[in-house]
CSV table of C-alpha atoms in Angstrom, one decimal:
chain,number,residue,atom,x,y,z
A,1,UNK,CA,31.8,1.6,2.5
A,2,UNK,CA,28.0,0.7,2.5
A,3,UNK,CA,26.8,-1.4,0.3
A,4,UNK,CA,24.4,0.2,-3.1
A,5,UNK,CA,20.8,-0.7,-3.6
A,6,UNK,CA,18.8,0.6,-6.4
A,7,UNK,CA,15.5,0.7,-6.0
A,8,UNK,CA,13.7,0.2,-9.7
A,9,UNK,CA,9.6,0.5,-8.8
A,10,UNK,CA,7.2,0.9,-11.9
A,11,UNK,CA,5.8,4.4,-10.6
A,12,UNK,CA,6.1,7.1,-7.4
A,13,UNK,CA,2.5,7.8,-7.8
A,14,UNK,CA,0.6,7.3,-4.0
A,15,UNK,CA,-0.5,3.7,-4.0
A,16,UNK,CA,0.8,1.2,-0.8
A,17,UNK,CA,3.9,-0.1,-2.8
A,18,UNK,CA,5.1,3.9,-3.5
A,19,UNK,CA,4.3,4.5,0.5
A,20,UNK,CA,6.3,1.6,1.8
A,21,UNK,CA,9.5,2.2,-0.4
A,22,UNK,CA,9.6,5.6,1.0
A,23,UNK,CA,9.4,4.6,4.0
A,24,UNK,CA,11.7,1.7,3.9
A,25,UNK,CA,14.5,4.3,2.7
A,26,UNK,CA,14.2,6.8,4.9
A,27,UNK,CA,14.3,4.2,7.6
A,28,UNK,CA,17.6,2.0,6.8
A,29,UNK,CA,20.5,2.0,8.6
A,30,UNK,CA,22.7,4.5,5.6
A,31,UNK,CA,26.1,3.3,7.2
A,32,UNK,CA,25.3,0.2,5.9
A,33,UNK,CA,23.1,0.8,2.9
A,34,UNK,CA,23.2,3.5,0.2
A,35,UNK,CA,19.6,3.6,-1.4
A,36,UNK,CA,18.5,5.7,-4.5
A,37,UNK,CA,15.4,5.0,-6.5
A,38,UNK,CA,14.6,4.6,-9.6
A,39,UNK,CA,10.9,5.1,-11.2
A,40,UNK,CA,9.9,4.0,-14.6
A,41,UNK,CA,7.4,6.0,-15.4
A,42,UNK,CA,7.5,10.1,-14.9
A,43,UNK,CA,7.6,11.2,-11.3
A,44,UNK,CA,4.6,11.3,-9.1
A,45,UNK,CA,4.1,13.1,-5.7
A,46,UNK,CA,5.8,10.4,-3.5
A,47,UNK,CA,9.0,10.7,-5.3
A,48,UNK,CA,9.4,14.4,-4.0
A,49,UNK,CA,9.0,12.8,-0.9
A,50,UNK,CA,11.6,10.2,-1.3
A,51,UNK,CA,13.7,13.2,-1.7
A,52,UNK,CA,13.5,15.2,1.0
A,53,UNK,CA,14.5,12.1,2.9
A,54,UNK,CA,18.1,12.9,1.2
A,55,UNK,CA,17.5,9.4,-0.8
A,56,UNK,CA,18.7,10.2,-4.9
A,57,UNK,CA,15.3,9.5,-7.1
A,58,UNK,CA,15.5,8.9,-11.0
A,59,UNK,CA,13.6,8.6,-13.5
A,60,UNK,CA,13.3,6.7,-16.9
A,61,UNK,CA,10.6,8.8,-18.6
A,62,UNK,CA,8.7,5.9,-19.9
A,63,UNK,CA,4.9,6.9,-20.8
A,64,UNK,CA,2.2,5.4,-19.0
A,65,UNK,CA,0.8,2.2,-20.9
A,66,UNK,CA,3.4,2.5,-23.8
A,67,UNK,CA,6.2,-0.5,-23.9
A,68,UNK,CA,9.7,2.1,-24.9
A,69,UNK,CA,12.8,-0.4,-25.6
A,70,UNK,CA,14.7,3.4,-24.1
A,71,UNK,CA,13.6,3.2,-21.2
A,72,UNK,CA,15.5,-0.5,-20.6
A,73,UNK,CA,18.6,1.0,-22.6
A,74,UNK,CA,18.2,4.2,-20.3
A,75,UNK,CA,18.4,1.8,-17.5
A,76,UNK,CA,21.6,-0.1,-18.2
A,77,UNK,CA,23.2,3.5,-18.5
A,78,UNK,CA,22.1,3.9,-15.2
A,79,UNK,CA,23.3,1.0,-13.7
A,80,UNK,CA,26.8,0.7,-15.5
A,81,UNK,CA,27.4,4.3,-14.8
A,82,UNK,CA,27.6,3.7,-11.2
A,83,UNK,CA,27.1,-0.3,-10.7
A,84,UNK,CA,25.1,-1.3,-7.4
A,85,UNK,CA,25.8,-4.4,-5.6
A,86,UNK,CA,22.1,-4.8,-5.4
A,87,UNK,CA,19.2,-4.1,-7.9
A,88,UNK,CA,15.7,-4.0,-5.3
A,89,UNK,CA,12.8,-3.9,-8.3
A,90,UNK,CA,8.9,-3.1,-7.1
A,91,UNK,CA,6.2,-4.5,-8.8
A,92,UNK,CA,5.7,-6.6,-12.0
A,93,UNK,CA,6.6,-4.6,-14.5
A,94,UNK,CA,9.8,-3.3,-12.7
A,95,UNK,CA,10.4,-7.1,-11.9
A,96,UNK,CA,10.9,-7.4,-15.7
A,97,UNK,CA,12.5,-5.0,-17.1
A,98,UNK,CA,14.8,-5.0,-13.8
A,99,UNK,CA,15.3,-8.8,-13.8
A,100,UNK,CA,16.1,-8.7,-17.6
A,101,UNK,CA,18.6,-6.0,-16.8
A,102,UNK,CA,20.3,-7.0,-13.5
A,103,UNK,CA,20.6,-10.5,-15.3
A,104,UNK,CA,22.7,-8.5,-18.4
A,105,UNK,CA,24.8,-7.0,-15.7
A,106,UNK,CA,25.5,-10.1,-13.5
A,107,UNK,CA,23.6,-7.8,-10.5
A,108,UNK,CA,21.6,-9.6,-8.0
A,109,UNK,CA,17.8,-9.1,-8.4
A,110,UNK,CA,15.2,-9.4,-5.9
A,111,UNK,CA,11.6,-8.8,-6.6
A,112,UNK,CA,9.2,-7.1,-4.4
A,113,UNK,CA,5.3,-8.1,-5.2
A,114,UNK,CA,2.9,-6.5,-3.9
A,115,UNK,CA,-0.7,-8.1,-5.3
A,116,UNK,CA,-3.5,-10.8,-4.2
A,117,UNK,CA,-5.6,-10.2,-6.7
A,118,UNK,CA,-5.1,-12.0,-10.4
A,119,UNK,CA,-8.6,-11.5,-11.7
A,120,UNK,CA,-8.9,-11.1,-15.4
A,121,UNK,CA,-12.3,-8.5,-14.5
A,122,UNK,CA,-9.2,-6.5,-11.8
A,123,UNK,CA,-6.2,-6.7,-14.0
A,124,UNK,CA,-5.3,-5.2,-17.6
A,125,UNK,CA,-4.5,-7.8,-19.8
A,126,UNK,CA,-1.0,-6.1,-20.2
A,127,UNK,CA,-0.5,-7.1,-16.4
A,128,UNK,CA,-1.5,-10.4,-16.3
A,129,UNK,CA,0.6,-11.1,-19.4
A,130,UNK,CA,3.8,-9.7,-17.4
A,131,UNK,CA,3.0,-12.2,-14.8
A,132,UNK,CA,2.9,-15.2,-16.9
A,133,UNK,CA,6.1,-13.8,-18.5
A,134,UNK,CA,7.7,-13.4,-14.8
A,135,UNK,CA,6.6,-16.2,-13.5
A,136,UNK,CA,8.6,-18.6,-16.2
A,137,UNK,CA,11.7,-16.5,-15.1
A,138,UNK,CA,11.4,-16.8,-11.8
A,139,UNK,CA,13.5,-19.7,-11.0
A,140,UNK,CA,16.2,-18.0,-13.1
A,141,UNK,CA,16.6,-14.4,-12.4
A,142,UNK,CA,15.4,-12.8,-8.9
A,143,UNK,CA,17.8,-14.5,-6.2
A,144,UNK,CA,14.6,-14.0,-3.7
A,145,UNK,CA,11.1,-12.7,-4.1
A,146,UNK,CA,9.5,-10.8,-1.8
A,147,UNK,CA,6.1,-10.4,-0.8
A,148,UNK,CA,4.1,-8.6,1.7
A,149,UNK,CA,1.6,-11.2,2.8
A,150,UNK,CA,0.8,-15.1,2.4
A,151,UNK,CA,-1.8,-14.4,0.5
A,152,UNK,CA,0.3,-13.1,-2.1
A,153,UNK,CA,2.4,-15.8,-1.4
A,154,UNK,CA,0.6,-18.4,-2.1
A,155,UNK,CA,-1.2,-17.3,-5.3
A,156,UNK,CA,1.7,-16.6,-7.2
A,157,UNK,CA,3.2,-19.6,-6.5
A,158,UNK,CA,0.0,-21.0,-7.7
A,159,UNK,CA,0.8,-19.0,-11.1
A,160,UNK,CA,4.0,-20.7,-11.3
A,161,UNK,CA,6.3,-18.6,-9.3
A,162,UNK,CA,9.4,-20.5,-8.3
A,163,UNK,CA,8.2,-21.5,-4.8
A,164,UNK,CA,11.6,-21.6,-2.5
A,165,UNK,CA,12.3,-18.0,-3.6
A,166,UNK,CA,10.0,-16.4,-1.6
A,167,UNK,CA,10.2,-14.4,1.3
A,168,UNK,CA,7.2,-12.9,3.2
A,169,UNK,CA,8.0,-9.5,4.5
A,170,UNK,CA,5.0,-7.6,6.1
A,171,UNK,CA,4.5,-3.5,5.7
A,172,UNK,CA,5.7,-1.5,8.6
A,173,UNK,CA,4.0,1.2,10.3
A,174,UNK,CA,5.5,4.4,12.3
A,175,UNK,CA,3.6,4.1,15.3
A,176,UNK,CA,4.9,7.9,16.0
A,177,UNK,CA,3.6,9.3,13.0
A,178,UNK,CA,0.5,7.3,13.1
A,179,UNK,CA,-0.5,7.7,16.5
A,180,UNK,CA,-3.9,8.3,18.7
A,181,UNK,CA,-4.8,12.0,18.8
A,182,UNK,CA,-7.5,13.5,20.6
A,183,UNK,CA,-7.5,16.9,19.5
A,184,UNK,CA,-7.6,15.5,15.5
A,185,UNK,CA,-11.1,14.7,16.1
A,186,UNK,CA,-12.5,17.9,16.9
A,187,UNK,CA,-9.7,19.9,14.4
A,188,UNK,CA,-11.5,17.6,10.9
A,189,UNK,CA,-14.9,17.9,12.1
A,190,UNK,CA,-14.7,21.7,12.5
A,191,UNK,CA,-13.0,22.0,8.9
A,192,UNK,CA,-15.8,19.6,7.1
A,193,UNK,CA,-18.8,20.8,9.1
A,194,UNK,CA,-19.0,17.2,10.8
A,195,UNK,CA,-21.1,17.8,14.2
A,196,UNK,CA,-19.3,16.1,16.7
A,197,UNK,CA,-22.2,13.6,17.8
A,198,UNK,CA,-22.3,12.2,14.5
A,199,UNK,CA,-20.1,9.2,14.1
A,200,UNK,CA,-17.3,9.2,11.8
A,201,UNK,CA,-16.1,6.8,9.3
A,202,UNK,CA,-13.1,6.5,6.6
A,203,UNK,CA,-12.2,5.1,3.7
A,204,UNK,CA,-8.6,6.2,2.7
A,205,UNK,CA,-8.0,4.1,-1.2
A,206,UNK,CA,-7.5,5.6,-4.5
A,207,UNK,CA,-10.1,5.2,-7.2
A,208,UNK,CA,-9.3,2.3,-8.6
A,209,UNK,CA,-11.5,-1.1,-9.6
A,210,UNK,CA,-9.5,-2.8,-6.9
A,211,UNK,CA,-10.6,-0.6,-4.6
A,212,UNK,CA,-14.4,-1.5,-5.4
A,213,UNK,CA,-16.2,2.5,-4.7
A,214,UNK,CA,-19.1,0.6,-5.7
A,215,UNK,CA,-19.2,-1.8,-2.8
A,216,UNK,CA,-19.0,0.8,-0.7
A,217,UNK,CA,-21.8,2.8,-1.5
A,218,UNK,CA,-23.9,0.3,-1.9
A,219,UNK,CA,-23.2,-0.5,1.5
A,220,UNK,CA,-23.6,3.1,2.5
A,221,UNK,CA,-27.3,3.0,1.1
A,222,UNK,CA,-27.6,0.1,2.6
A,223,UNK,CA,-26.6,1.6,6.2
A,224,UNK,CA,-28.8,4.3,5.8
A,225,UNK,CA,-32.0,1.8,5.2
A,226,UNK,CA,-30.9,-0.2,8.3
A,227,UNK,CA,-31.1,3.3,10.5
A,228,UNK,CA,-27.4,3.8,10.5
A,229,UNK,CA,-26.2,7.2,11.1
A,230,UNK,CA,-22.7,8.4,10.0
A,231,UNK,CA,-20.7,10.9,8.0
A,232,UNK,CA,-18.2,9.4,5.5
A,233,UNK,CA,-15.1,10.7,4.7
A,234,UNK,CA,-13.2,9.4,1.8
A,235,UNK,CA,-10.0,10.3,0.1
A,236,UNK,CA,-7.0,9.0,-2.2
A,237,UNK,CA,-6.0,9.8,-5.8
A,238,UNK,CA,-9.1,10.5,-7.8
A,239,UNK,CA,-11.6,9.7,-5.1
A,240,UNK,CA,-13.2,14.1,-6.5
A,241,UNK,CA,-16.3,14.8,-7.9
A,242,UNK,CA,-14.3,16.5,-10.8
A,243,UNK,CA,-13.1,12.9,-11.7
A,244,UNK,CA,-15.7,12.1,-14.5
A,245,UNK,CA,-15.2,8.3,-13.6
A,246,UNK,CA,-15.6,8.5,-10.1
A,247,UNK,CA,-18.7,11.1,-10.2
A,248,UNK,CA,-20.4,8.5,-12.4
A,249,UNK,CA,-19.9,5.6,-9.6
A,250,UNK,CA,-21.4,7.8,-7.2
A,251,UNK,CA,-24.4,8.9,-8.9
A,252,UNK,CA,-24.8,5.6,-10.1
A,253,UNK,CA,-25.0,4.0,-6.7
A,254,UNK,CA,-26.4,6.9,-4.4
A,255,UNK,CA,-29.3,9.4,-4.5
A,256,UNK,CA,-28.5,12.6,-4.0
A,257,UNK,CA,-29.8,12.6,-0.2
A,258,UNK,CA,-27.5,9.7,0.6
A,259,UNK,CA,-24.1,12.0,-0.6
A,260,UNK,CA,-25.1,14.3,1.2
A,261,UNK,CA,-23.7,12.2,4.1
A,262,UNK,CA,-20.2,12.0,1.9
A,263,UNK,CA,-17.5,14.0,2.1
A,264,UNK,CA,-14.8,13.7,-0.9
A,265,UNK,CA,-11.3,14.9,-0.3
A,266,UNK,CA,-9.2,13.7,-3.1
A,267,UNK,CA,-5.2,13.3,-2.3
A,268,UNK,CA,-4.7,14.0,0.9
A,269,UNK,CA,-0.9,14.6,2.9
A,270,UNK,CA,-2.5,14.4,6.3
A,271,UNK,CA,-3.6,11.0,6.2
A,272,UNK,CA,-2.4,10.6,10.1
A,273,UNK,CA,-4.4,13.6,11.1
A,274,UNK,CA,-7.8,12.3,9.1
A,275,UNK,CA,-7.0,8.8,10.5
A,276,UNK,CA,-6.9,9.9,14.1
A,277,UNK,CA,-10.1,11.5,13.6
A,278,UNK,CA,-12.2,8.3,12.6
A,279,UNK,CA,-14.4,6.6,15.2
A,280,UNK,CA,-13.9,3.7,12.5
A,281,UNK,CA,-12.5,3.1,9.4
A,282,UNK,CA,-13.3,0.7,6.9
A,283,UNK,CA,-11.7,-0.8,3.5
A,284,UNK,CA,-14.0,-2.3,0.6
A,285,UNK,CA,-11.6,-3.7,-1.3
A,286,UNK,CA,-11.9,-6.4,-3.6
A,287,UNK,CA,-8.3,-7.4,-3.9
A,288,UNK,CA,-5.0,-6.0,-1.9
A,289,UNK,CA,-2.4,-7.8,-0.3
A,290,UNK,CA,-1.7,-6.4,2.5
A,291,UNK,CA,-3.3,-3.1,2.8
A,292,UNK,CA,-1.5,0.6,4.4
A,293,UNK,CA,-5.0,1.9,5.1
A,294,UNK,CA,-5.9,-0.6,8.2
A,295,UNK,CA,-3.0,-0.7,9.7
A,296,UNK,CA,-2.6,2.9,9.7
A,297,UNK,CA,-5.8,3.2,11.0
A,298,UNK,CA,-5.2,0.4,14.2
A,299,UNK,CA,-2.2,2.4,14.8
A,300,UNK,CA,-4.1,5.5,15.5
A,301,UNK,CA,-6.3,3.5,17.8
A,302,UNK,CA,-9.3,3.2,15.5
A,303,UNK,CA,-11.0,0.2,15.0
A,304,UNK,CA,-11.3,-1.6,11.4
A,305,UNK,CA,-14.4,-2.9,9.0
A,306,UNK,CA,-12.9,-4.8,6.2
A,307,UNK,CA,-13.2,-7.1,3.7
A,308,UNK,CA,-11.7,-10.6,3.5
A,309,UNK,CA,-8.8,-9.7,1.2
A,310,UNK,CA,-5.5,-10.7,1.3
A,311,UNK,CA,-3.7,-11.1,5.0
A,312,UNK,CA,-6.4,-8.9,6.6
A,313,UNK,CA,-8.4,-11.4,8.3
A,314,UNK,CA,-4.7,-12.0,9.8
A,315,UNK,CA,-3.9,-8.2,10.3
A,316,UNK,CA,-7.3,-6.9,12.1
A,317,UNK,CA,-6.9,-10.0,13.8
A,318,UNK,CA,-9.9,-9.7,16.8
A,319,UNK,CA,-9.9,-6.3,17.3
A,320,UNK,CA,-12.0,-5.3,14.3
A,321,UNK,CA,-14.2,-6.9,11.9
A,322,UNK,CA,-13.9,-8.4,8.4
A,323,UNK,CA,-16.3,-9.3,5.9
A,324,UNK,CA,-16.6,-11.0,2.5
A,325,UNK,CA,-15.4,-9.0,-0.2
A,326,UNK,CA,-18.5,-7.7,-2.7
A,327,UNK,CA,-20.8,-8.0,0.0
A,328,UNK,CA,-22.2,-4.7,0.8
A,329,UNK,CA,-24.9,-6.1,3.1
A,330,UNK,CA,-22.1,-7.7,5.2
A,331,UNK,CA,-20.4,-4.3,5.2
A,332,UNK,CA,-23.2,-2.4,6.5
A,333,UNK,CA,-24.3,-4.8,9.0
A,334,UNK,CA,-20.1,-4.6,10.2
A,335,UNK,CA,-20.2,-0.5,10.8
A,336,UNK,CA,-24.0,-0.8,12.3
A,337,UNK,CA,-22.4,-3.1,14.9
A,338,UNK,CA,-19.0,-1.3,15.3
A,339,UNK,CA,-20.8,1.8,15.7
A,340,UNK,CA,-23.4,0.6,18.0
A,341,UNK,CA,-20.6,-0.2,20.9
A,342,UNK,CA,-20.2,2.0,23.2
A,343,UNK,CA,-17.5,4.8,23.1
A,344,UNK,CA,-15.3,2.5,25.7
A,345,UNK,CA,-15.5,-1.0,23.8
A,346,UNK,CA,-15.0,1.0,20.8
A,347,UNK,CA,-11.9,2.4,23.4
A,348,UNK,CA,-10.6,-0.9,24.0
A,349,UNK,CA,-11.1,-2.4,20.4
A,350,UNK,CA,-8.8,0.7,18.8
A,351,UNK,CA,-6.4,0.2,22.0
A,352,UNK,CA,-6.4,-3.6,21.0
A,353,UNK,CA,-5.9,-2.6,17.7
A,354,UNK,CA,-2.7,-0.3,17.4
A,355,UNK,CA,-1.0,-2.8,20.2
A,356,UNK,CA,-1.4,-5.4,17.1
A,357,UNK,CA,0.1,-2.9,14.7
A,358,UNK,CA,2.9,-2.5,17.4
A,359,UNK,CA,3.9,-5.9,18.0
A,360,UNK,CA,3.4,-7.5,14.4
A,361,UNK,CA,4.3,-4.6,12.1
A,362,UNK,CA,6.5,-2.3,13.6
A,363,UNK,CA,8.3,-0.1,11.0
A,364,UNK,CA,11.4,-0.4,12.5
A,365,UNK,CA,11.3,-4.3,13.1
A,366,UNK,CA,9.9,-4.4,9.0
A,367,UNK,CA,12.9,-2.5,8.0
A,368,UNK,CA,15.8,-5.0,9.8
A,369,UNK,CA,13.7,-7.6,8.1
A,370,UNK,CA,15.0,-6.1,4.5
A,371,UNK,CA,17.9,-4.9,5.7
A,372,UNK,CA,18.9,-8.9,7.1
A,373,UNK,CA,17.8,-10.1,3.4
A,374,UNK,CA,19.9,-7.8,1.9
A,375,UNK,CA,22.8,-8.9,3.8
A,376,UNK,CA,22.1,-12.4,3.0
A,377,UNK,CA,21.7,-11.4,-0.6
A,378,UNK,CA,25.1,-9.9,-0.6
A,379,UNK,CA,27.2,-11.9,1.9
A,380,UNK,CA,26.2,-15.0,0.2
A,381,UNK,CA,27.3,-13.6,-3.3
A,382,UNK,CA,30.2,-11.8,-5.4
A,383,UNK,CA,29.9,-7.7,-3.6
A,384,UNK,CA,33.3,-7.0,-2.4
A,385,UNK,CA,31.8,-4.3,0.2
A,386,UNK,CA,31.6,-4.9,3.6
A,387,UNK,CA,29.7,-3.0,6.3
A,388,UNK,CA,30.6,0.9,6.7
């Protein structure tokens, strides 16, 4: 019989964490594991996708912002009805309530963290206090800890993380779904009116302070005053013009002659396609740890302007560019560069680029990484499984 895991992750909304359990699931070996999910808050869109993966998806109905004691009691129901041999949580909150949890039941815990970034002016102060919280259980509960990058790494053990916990696991990337493409190129521009001399550049991020929009347009104006030519295309959860929030970051930070060189897409379920089609994409993040967006984007063969957060610098590697986050002059000057290559060296960076993706980050090398840990995990404690 395979051994259970139960995967407890604080939402299935779009973000990287959400992305990289679904793909994790759909990817491991089901003779020897047997995954379901289980989301704290109300489903989002990436749970239906967990689902048509044939991976069982939960969940515990808590409201967004709003501690419920039911949703932990809700929880233990779940578990006891059908008791894992392993309890997988995602993210800080799920870290808690699972840890406090898997503790009660005598399951194995590890926790997944996914976040570089513990700014007071970048984090709620409901966060930060779950971190604190987490950090002086740390050394009791999880069994391991896993993280996607050294950045993240490092800084929590800075926090007070139990430091030989931790395991650094990077995020995988399906180098078949995200793959060069030459006709995607000619396919977006002729659906957004994008002439096909005119270079192209994305930003794939949700709205989000982390995300820092307002980096990125100041860089855009920035570009433009420098001579820079170049349609942007951005999408991701709220990134609309019907998002009150986000309209008022653009207006705030463009006139209305430098939109006009912005396209907004919102959510988007053809993020390979878009990806394909960039002759660059770039990321002005303030904080991430290790962020889906350029590595998607190396794997489609496009080269990468980013900022200096979290294992970036160690991802892009030489193939791209990376800049101080919160610098838009920096940014600018990065795609004015990039963009000034010619179409071969831009050829050869994006080449450069998705052979990184494939030797350091290969899904299927990422997902015998957990797999192995999970093993250990078990082998190493009381599951009376073995191997299907």
């Amino acid at each position: 019989m395979p051994w259970k895991v139960v995967h407890l992750i604080t939402g299935t909304g779009t973000g990287g964490a959400e992305s990289m359990l679904a793909r994790l699931v759909e990817r491991m070996d089901r003779n020897r594991f047997a995954s379901s999910v289980v989301s704290m808050l109300p489903e989002g869109p990436t749970a239906e996708k967990i689902r048509r993966s044939g991976i069982a998806v939960t969940s515990l109905g808590m409201p967004r912002g709003i501690p419920d004691p039911r949703a932990m009691a809700r929880l233990v129901r779940y578990l006891r009805n059908d008791p894992p041999d392993l309890l997988q949580t995602w993210m800080y909150h799920a870290d808690l309530l699972g840890g406090v949890v898997g503790k009660m039941l005598g399951l194995p815990v590890i926790w997944n963290i996914r976040h570089a970034n513990l700014d007071e002016s970048a984090n709620k102060a409901g966060t930060l206090a779950v971190v604190s919280l987490c950090a002086r259980l740390s050394g009791r509960i999880p069994a391991r800890i896993l993280c996607n990058s050294e950045m993240s790494r490092t800084l929590h053990i800075s926090r007070g993380y139990a430091a030989g916990k931790f395991t650094v696991v990077p995020n995988g990337f399906d180098l078949e779904r995200f793959a060069p493409d030459d006709s995607a190129a000619a396919r977006v521009r002729a659906e957004f009116s994008i002439p096909s001399e005119t270079p192209l550049v994305g930003l794939v991020a949700r709205f989000d302070p982390q995300k820092d929009h307002g980096t990125f347009f100041r860089a855009v104006s920035l570009f433009r005053g420098m001579g820079g030519r170049a349609t942007f295309l951005l999408c991701g959860d709220g990134v609309t013009l019907e998002n009150p929030a986000f309209r008022a970051c653009v207006e705030s930070s463009l006139s209305e002659a430098e939109r006009g060189d912005l396209r907004f897409l919102g959510r988007r379920d053809d993020v390979p396609r878009l990806s394909a089609a960039f002759n660059l994409a770039t990321l002005s993040s303030r904080g991430e740890s290790f962020p889906n967006a350029v590595g998607e984007a190396m794997a489609c063969g496009v080269p990468v302007a980013a900022t200096d957060v979290g294992d970036v610098r160690f991802i892009v590697g030489d193939t791209g560019l990376v800049v101080p986050a919160g610098d838009p002059h920096a940014l600018a000057t990065a795609w004015r560069s990039l963009l000034a290559e010619s179409e071969e060296a831009r050829k050869r960076r994006g080449e450069a680029a998705r052979e990184r993706i494939r030797a350091l980050f290969d899904l299927r090398a990422v997902v015998a990484s957990y797999e192995d840990l999970y093993e250990e995990i078990l082998l190493g404690g009381t599951s009376k499984k073995g191997k299907g």
